PDB file of C-alpha atoms in Angstrom:
ATOM      1  CA  MET A   1      -5.585  23.055   7.234  1.00  0.00           C
ATOM      2  CA  ALA A   2      -6.825  23.009  10.841  1.00  0.00           C
ATOM      3  CA  SER A   3      -9.817  22.081  12.943  1.00  0.00           C
ATOM      4  CA  LYS A   4     -12.813  24.407  13.098  1.00  0.00           C
ATOM      5  CA  SER A   5     -12.032  25.368  16.690  1.00  0.00           C
ATOM      6  CA  THR A   6      -8.449  26.358  15.925  1.00  0.00           C
ATOM      7  CA  PRO A   7      -8.230  28.209  12.594  1.00  0.00           C
ATOM      8  CA  ALA A   8      -4.760  28.342  11.100  1.00  0.00           C
ATOM      9  CA  ASN A   9      -3.155  31.678  10.272  1.00  0.00           C
ATOM     10  CA  VAL A  10      -0.136  30.825   8.145  1.00  0.00           C
ATOM     11  CA  HIS A  11       1.596  33.498   6.090  1.00  0.00           C
ATOM     12  CA  LEU A  12       4.115  33.065   3.287  1.00  0.00           C
ATOM     13  CA  ASP A  13       5.849  36.020   1.626  1.00  0.00           C
ATOM     14  CA  GLY A  14       3.396  38.374   3.285  1.00  0.00           C
ATOM     15  CA  ALA A  15       0.281  36.570   2.015  1.00  0.00           C
ATOM     16  CA  GLN A  16      -2.015  34.394   4.114  1.00  0.00           C
ATOM     17  CA  ILE A  17      -2.314  30.796   2.932  1.00  0.00           C
ATOM     18  CA  GLU A  18      -5.856  29.636   2.286  1.00  0.00           C
ATOM     19  CA  GLN A  19      -7.244  27.152   4.810  1.00  0.00           C
ATOM     20  CA  VAL A  20      -8.768  24.074   3.168  1.00  0.00           C
ATOM     21  CA  GLN A  21     -10.231  20.792   4.359  1.00  0.00           C
ATOM     22  CA  GLU A  22      -8.109  18.685   2.029  1.00  0.00           C
ATOM     23  CA  PHE A  23      -5.262  18.936  -0.478  1.00  0.00           C
ATOM     24  CA  LYS A  24      -3.045  16.619  -2.502  1.00  0.00           C
ATOM     25  CA  TYR A  25       0.618  16.215  -1.577  1.00  0.00           C
ATOM     26  CA  LEU A  26       3.024  13.857  -3.367  1.00  0.00           C
ATOM     27  CA  GLY A  27       0.119  11.992  -4.943  1.00  0.00           C
ATOM     28  CA  SER A  28      -1.771  11.420  -1.673  1.00  0.00           C
ATOM     29  CA  VAL A  29      -4.787  13.296  -0.332  1.00  0.00           C
ATOM     30  CA  VAL A  30      -4.270  15.002   3.033  1.00  0.00           C
ATOM     31  CA  GLN A  31      -7.608  15.563   4.767  1.00  0.00           C
ATOM     32  CA  GLU A  32      -8.702  17.402   7.892  1.00  0.00           C
ATOM     33  CA  LYS A  33     -10.760  14.431   9.063  1.00  0.00           C
ATOM     34  CA  LYS A  34      -9.157  11.418   7.454  1.00  0.00           C
ATOM     35  CA  VAL A  35     -10.378   8.110   8.853  1.00  0.00           C
ATOM     36  CA  ALA A  36      -8.772   5.852   6.238  1.00  0.00           C
ATOM     37  CA  SER A  37      -7.127   5.853   2.815  1.00  0.00           C
ATOM     38  CA  SER A  38     -10.352   5.326   0.860  1.00  0.00           C
ATOM     39  CA  THR A  39      -9.915   8.550  -1.132  1.00  0.00           C
ATOM     40  CA  ASP A  40      -6.389   7.559  -2.165  1.00  0.00           C
ATOM     41  CA  VAL A  41      -7.515   4.040  -3.099  1.00  0.00           C
ATOM     42  CA  HIS A  42     -10.372   5.365  -5.238  1.00  0.00           C
ATOM     43  CA  GLY A  43      -8.052   7.742  -7.080  1.00  0.00           C
ATOM     44  CA  ARG A  44      -5.354   5.112  -7.606  1.00  0.00           C
ATOM     45  CA  ILE A  45      -7.858   2.605  -9.015  1.00  0.00           C
ATOM     46  CA  GLY A  46      -9.154   5.232 -11.433  1.00  0.00           C
ATOM     47  CA  GLN A  47      -5.662   5.999 -12.727  1.00  0.00           C
ATOM     48  CA  ALA A  48      -4.773   2.304 -12.978  1.00  0.00           C
ATOM     49  CA  ILE A  49      -7.961   1.594 -14.954  1.00  0.00           C
ATOM     50  CA  ALA A  50      -7.106   4.362 -17.412  1.00  0.00           C
ATOM     51  CA  ALA A  51      -3.595   2.961 -17.883  1.00  0.00           C
ATOM     52  CA  PHE A  52      -4.861  -0.605 -18.322  1.00  0.00           C
ATOM     53  CA  VAL A  53      -7.544   0.375 -20.849  1.00  0.00           C
ATOM     54  CA  SER A  54      -5.044   2.405 -22.890  1.00  0.00           C
ATOM     55  CA  LEU A  55      -3.070  -0.805 -23.503  1.00  0.00           C
ATOM     56  CA  LYS A  56      -6.065  -3.028 -24.206  1.00  0.00           C
ATOM     57  CA  TRP A  57      -5.724  -3.456 -27.978  1.00  0.00           C
ATOM     58  CA  CYS A  58      -1.981  -2.997 -28.340  1.00  0.00           C
ATOM     59  CA  LEU A  59      -1.074  -5.433 -25.549  1.00  0.00           C
ATOM     60  CA  TRP A  60      -3.722  -7.318 -23.571  1.00  0.00           C
ATOM     61  CA  LYS A  61      -5.751  -8.439 -26.616  1.00  0.00           C
ATOM     62  CA  ARG A  62      -2.724  -9.365 -28.717  1.00  0.00           C
ATOM     63  CA  ALA A  63      -2.719 -13.134 -29.271  1.00  0.00           C
ATOM     64  CA  ASN A  64       0.942 -13.155 -30.347  1.00  0.00           C
ATOM     65  CA  ILE A  65       2.097 -11.964 -26.906  1.00  0.00           C
ATOM     66  CA  SER A  66       2.457 -14.652 -24.242  1.00  0.00           C
ATOM     67  CA  VAL A  67       0.546 -14.540 -20.971  1.00  0.00           C
ATOM     68  CA  LYS A  68       3.839 -14.529 -19.079  1.00  0.00           C
ATOM     69  CA  THR A  69       4.941 -11.368 -20.886  1.00  0.00           C
ATOM     70  CA  LYS A  70       1.568  -9.719 -20.302  1.00  0.00           C
ATOM     71  CA  ILE A  71       1.735 -10.508 -16.581  1.00  0.00           C
ATOM     72  CA  HIS A  72       5.253  -9.104 -16.369  1.00  0.00           C
ATOM     73  CA  LEU A  73       4.094  -5.890 -18.044  1.00  0.00           C
ATOM     74  CA  PHE A  74       1.046  -5.763 -15.764  1.00  0.00           C
ATOM     75  CA  TRP A  75       3.362  -5.754 -12.742  1.00  0.00           C
ATOM     76  CA  THR A  76       5.719  -3.286 -14.395  1.00  0.00           C
ATOM     77  CA  LEU A  77       3.222  -0.795 -15.833  1.00  0.00           C
ATOM     78  CA  ILE A  78      -0.077  -1.084 -13.949  1.00  0.00           C
ATOM     79  CA  LEU A  79       0.635  -2.213 -10.386  1.00  0.00           C
ATOM     80  CA  PRO A  80       3.038   0.682  -9.646  1.00  0.00           C
ATOM     81  CA  ILE A  81       0.250   3.109 -10.572  1.00  0.00           C
ATOM     82  CA  LEU A  82      -2.304   1.258  -8.453  1.00  0.00           C
ATOM     83  CA  LEU A  83      -0.114   0.846  -5.370  1.00  0.00           C
ATOM     84  CA  TYR A  84       1.778   4.144  -5.373  1.00  0.00           C
ATOM     85  CA  GLY A  85       2.041   5.245  -1.753  1.00  0.00           C
ATOM     86  CA  SER A  86       0.367   2.070  -0.463  1.00  0.00           C
ATOM     87  CA  GLU A  87       3.085   1.731   2.202  1.00  0.00           C
ATOM     88  CA  THR A  88       1.250   4.378   4.215  1.00  0.00           C
ATOM     89  CA  TRP A  89      -2.321   3.285   3.508  1.00  0.00           C
ATOM     90  CA  ILE A  90      -4.808   2.537   6.263  1.00  0.00           C
ATOM     91  CA  LEU A  91      -7.300   0.248   4.574  1.00  0.00           C
ATOM     92  CA  LEU A  92     -10.886  -0.595   5.377  1.00  0.00           C
ATOM     93  CA  LYS A  93     -12.510  -3.843   4.290  1.00  0.00           C
ATOM     94  CA  GLN A  94     -14.283  -2.156   1.381  1.00  0.00           C
ATOM     95  CA  ASP A  95     -10.967  -0.698   0.192  1.00  0.00           C
ATOM     96  CA  LEU A  96      -9.385  -4.151   0.127  1.00  0.00           C
ATOM     97  CA  ASN A  97     -12.354  -5.518  -1.804  1.00  0.00           C
ATOM     98  CA  LYS A  98     -12.076  -2.760  -4.433  1.00  0.00           C
ATOM     99  CA  LEU A  99      -8.371  -3.443  -4.936  1.00  0.00           C
ATOM    100  CA  GLU A 100      -9.016  -7.172  -5.219  1.00  0.00           C
ATOM    101  CA  VAL A 101     -11.828  -6.675  -7.741  1.00  0.00           C
ATOM    102  CA  PHE A 102      -9.612  -4.473  -9.919  1.00  0.00           C
ATOM    103  CA  GLN A 103      -6.787  -7.010  -9.946  1.00  0.00           C
ATOM    104  CA  MET A 104      -9.035  -9.928 -10.854  1.00  0.00           C
ATOM    105  CA  ARG A 105     -10.769  -7.994 -13.634  1.00  0.00           C
ATOM    106  CA  CYS A 106      -7.388  -7.227 -15.161  1.00  0.00           C
ATOM    107  CA  LEU A 107      -6.171 -10.819 -14.899  1.00  0.00           C
ATOM    108  CA  ARG A 108      -9.388 -12.138 -16.439  1.00  0.00           C
ATOM    109  CA  GLN A 109      -9.018  -9.768 -19.384  1.00  0.00           C
ATOM    110  CA  ILE A 110      -5.416 -10.847 -19.861  1.00  0.00           C
ATOM    111  CA  LEU A 111      -6.584 -14.480 -20.036  1.00  0.00           C
ATOM    112  CA  SER A 112      -9.713 -13.570 -22.062  1.00  0.00           C
ATOM    113  CA  ILE A 113     -11.915 -15.147 -19.395  1.00  0.00           C
ATOM    114  CA  SER A 114     -15.271 -13.640 -18.401  1.00  0.00           C
ATOM    115  CA  LEU A 115     -17.298 -14.040 -15.228  1.00  0.00           C
ATOM    116  CA  CYS A 116     -19.727 -16.197 -17.201  1.00  0.00           C
ATOM    117  CA  ASP A 117     -17.003 -18.838 -17.486  1.00  0.00           C
ATOM    118  CA  ARG A 118     -17.373 -19.389 -13.716  1.00  0.00           C
ATOM    119  CA  ILE A 119     -13.675 -19.897 -13.027  1.00  0.00           C
ATOM    120  CA  ARG A 120     -12.501 -19.260  -9.470  1.00  0.00           C
ATOM    121  CA  ASN A 121     -10.099 -16.445  -8.631  1.00  0.00           C
ATOM    122  CA  GLU A 122      -7.551 -18.915  -7.265  1.00  0.00           C
ATOM    123  CA  THR A 123      -7.494 -20.715 -10.606  1.00  0.00           C
ATOM    124  CA  ILE A 124      -7.058 -17.403 -12.418  1.00  0.00           C
ATOM    125  CA  ARG A 125      -4.019 -16.539 -10.281  1.00  0.00           C
ATOM    126  CA  ILE A 126      -2.459 -19.945 -10.922  1.00  0.00           C
ATOM    127  CA  ARG A 127      -2.877 -19.526 -14.668  1.00  0.00           C
ATOM    128  CA  CYS A 128      -1.259 -16.084 -14.347  1.00  0.00           C
ATOM    129  CA  ASP A 129       2.017 -17.455 -12.988  1.00  0.00           C
ATOM    130  CA  HIS A 130       0.726 -17.828  -9.399  1.00  0.00           C
ATOM    131  CA  GLN A 131      -0.088 -14.190  -8.821  1.00  0.00           C
ATOM    132  CA  PRO A 132      -0.377 -13.034  -5.189  1.00  0.00           C
ATOM    133  CA  THR A 133      -3.373 -11.018  -4.067  1.00  0.00           C
ATOM    134  CA  VAL A 134      -3.202  -7.244  -3.896  1.00  0.00           C
ATOM    135  CA  VAL A 135      -3.816  -7.522  -0.157  1.00  0.00           C
ATOM    136  CA  GLU A 136      -0.636  -9.569   0.253  1.00  0.00           C
ATOM    137  CA  VAL A 137       1.396  -7.131  -1.809  1.00  0.00           C
ATOM    138  CA  VAL A 138       0.152  -4.106   0.152  1.00  0.00           C
ATOM    139  CA  GLN A 139       0.963  -5.819   3.450  1.00  0.00           C
ATOM    140  CA  LEU A 140       4.469  -6.627   2.282  1.00  0.00           C
ATOM    141  CA  ARG A 141       5.101  -3.089   1.059  1.00  0.00           C
ATOM    142  CA  ARG A 142       3.820  -1.717   4.353  1.00  0.00           C
ATOM    143  CA  LEU A 143       6.044  -4.011   6.393  1.00  0.00           C
ATOM    144  CA  ARG A 144       9.035  -3.199   4.222  1.00  0.00           C
ATOM    145  CA  TRP A 145       8.515   0.504   4.964  1.00  0.00           C
ATOM    146  CA  PHE A 146       8.121  -0.336   8.666  1.00  0.00           C
ATOM    147  CA  ARG A 147      11.547  -1.993   8.600  1.00  0.00           C
ATOM    148  CA  HIS A 148      13.093   1.063   6.960  1.00  0.00           C
ATOM    149  CA  ILE A 149      11.679   3.277   9.718  1.00  0.00           C
ATOM    150  CA  CYS A 150      12.993   0.953  12.424  1.00  0.00           C
ATOM    151  CA  ARG A 151      16.486   1.212  10.935  1.00  0.00           C
ATOM    152  CA  MET A 152      16.423   5.008  10.808  1.00  0.00           C
ATOM    153  CA  SER A 153      18.198   7.272  13.255  1.00  0.00           C
ATOM    154  CA  ILE A 154      16.151   8.109  16.349  1.00  0.00           C
ATOM    155  CA  THR A 155      16.389  11.771  15.330  1.00  0.00           C
ATOM    156  CA  ARG A 156      14.442  11.173  12.105  1.00  0.00           C
ATOM    157  CA  THR A 157      10.826  12.368  12.074  1.00  0.00           C
ATOM    158  CA  PRO A 158       9.291   9.070  10.792  1.00  0.00           C
ATOM    159  CA  TYR A 159      11.032   7.164  13.598  1.00  0.00           C
ATOM    160  CA  GLN A 160       9.847   9.614  16.246  1.00  0.00           C
ATOM    161  CA  LEU A 161       6.265   9.575  14.958  1.00  0.00           C
ATOM    162  CA  LEU A 162       6.105   5.777  14.960  1.00  0.00           C
ATOM    163  CA  TRP A 163       7.570   5.272  18.426  1.00  0.00           C
ATOM    164  CA  ARG A 164       6.199   8.352  20.158  1.00  0.00           C
ATOM    165  CA  LYS A 165       4.348   7.976  23.445  1.00  0.00           C
ATOM    166  CA  CYS A 166       1.384  10.275  23.892  1.00  0.00           C
ATOM    167  CA  PRO A 167       1.030  11.976  27.303  1.00  0.00           C
ATOM    168  CA  THR A 168      -1.472  10.247  29.557  1.00  0.00           C
ATOM    169  CA  GLU A 169      -3.511  13.434  29.909  1.00  0.00           C
ATOM    170  CA  TRP A 170      -4.192  13.564  26.173  1.00  0.00           C
ATOM    171  CA  LYS A 171      -7.704  12.585  25.097  1.00  0.00           C
ATOM    172  CA  VAL A 172      -8.679  11.201  21.719  1.00  0.00           C
ATOM    173  CA  GLN A 173     -10.932  13.627  19.886  1.00  0.00           C
ATOM    174  CA  ARG A 174     -14.259  12.462  18.549  1.00  0.00           C
ATOM    175  CA  ALA A 175     -13.205  13.088  14.939  1.00  0.00           C
ATOM    176  CA  ALA A 176      -9.866  11.290  15.302  1.00  0.00           C
ATOM    177  CA  PRO A 177      -9.184   8.254  13.048  1.00  0.00           C
ATOM    178  CA  LYS A 178     -10.244   4.948  14.591  1.00  0.00           C
ATOM    179  CA  LYS A 179      -7.198   3.203  13.145  1.00  0.00           C
ATOM    180  CA  THR A 180      -3.708   4.650  12.903  1.00  0.00           C
ATOM    181  CA  TRP A 181      -0.853   3.418  10.728  1.00  0.00           C
ATOM    182  CA  SER A 182       0.854   1.830  13.723  1.00  0.00           C
ATOM    183  CA  LYS A 183      -2.383  -0.039  14.514  1.00  0.00           C
ATOM    184  CA  GLN A 184      -2.456  -1.232  10.916  1.00  0.00           C
ATOM    185  CA  ILE A 185       1.096  -2.536  11.295  1.00  0.00           C
ATOM    186  CA  GLU A 186       0.131  -4.264  14.543  1.00  0.00           C
ATOM    187  CA  GLU A 187      -2.617  -6.112  12.652  1.00  0.00           C
ATOM    188  CA  ASP A 188      -0.152  -7.151   9.945  1.00  0.00           C
ATOM    189  CA  LEU A 189       2.323  -8.409  12.545  1.00  0.00           C
ATOM    190  CA  LYS A 190      -0.323 -10.156  14.630  1.00  0.00           C
ATOM    191  CA  LYS A 191      -1.017 -12.463  11.690  1.00  0.00           C
ATOM    192  CA  ARG A 192       2.660 -13.424  11.918  1.00  0.00           C
ATOM    193  CA  ARG A 193       2.508 -13.921  15.688  1.00  0.00           C
ATOM    194  CA  SER A 194       4.696 -10.888  16.315  1.00  0.00           C
ATOM    195  CA  THR A 195       4.431  -7.508  18.050  1.00  0.00           C
ATOM    196  CA  LEU A 196       5.743  -4.044  17.240  1.00  0.00           C
ATOM    197  CA  CYS A 197       8.584  -4.318  19.747  1.00  0.00           C
ATOM    198  CA  ASP A 198       9.571  -7.810  18.602  1.00  0.00           C
ATOM    199  CA  ALA A 199       9.468  -6.749  14.962  1.00  0.00           C
ATOM    200  CA  LYS A 200      11.598  -3.703  15.743  1.00  0.00           C
ATOM    201  CA  ALA A 201      14.378  -5.964  17.000  1.00  0.00           C
ATOM    202  CA  ILE A 202      14.001  -8.424  14.126  1.00  0.00           C
ATOM    203  CA  ALA A 203      14.125  -5.565  11.592  1.00  0.00           C
ATOM    204  CA  MET A 204      17.822  -5.095  12.333  1.00  0.00           C
ATOM    205  CA  ASP A 205      18.521  -8.596  10.979  1.00  0.00           C
ATOM    206  CA  ARG A 206      17.768  -8.816   7.264  1.00  0.00           C
ATOM    207  CA  GLU A 207      17.690 -12.624   7.125  1.00  0.00           C
ATOM    208  CA  ALA A 208      15.404 -12.855  10.158  1.00  0.00           C
ATOM    209  CA  TRP A 209      13.132 -10.229   8.634  1.00  0.00           C
ATOM    210  CA  LYS A 210      12.768 -12.329   5.491  1.00  0.00           C
ATOM    211  CA  SER A 211      11.240 -15.086   7.591  1.00  0.00           C
ATOM    212  CA  VAL A 212       8.631 -12.649   8.903  1.00  0.00           C
ATOM    213  CA  LEU A 213       7.642 -11.585   5.397  1.00  0.00           C
ATOM    214  CA  SER A 214       7.666 -15.133   4.044  1.00  0.00           C
ATOM    215  CA  GLU A 215       4.630 -15.979   6.161  1.00  0.00           C
ATOM    216  CA  VAL A 216       2.449 -13.625   4.150  1.00  0.00           C
ATOM    217  CA  ARG A 217       4.085 -14.161   0.763  1.00  0.00           C
ATOM    218  CA  ASN A 218       2.454 -16.804  -1.382  1.00  0.00           C
ATOM    219  CA  PRO A 219       5.076 -19.604  -1.488  1.00  0.00           C
ATOM    220  CA  ALA A 220       4.248 -20.370  -5.106  1.00  0.00           C
ATOM    221  CA  ALA A 221       4.518 -16.767  -6.309  1.00  0.00           C
ATOM    222  CA  PRO A 222       7.723 -15.636  -8.003  1.00  0.00           C
ATOM    223  CA  ILE A 223       9.851 -13.593  -5.619  1.00  0.00           C
ATOM    224  CA  ALA A 224      10.696 -11.090  -8.346  1.00  0.00           C
ATOM    225  CA  ALA A 225       7.017 -10.229  -8.690  1.00  0.00           C
ATOM    226  CA  TYR A 226       6.937  -8.722  -5.221  1.00  0.00           C
ATOM    227  CA  GLY A 227      10.062  -6.674  -5.736  1.00  0.00           C
ATOM    228  CA  LEU A 228      10.940  -7.056  -2.059  1.00  0.00           C
ATOM    229  CA  TRP A 229      14.287  -8.786  -2.030  1.00  0.00           C
ATOM    230  CA  ARG A 230      16.258  -5.998  -3.647  1.00  0.00           C
ATOM    231  CA  LYS A 231      19.577  -5.094  -2.100  1.00  0.00           C
ATOM    232  CA  PRO A 232      18.791  -2.546   0.634  1.00  0.00           C
ATOM    233  CA  ARG A 233      20.201   0.924   0.288  1.00  0.00           C
ATOM    234  CA  PRO A 234      22.024   2.308   3.339  1.00  0.00           C
ATOM    235  CA  ILE A 235      19.913   4.689   5.382  1.00  0.00           C
ATOM    236  CA  VAL A 236      21.669   7.864   6.382  1.00  0.00           C
ATOM    237  CA  GLY A 237      20.673   9.214   9.756  1.00  0.00           C
TER     238      GLY A 237
END
């Protein structure tokens, strides 16, 4: 995959690899001109819908299964499909809206509540054990990945890509993405009155980092639902 002005000539085992404008790698779509993660979001929502519908009659519509159990299974079975790879997503406003709509439709079906009942989304979340929004969960997953990168060795590729400094003579191409992942992180941190450099220092202190994440986490939501406070695994340089 390369730009039109610089065709790629890559050979493997004597054969030239076909040049394409996009391909899927580890569940994510890699595109020549990728401005956001809209393609990934659309695909993830489609797969999550299929998984949710497949459990409709054997789980969600079963009256003998408690709402608490259904919500736990929703987080265990459906959300991982929806948010796979979301740590690296660059989201537009319409992407966030689509994710939010999917979550609320699922929660309403779990409670057997339709839009005609005219019950607010906030009330639905409270009835579902104080569920956080998908936007909050994505932000937390993204910031958790940011902390992992900050704790990596400076020789690791993710660390170098995040903290690289582009030469001053470089010019942004017209087709370049308007928002990068680091810019997305800056937006997440700005809401917590922090900067990239400040967060980098705080990331070395696990307890201090919890305070940063707590500002986005819904105080009423169960901590286990976010899956963020697991014991960190040591990162090998």
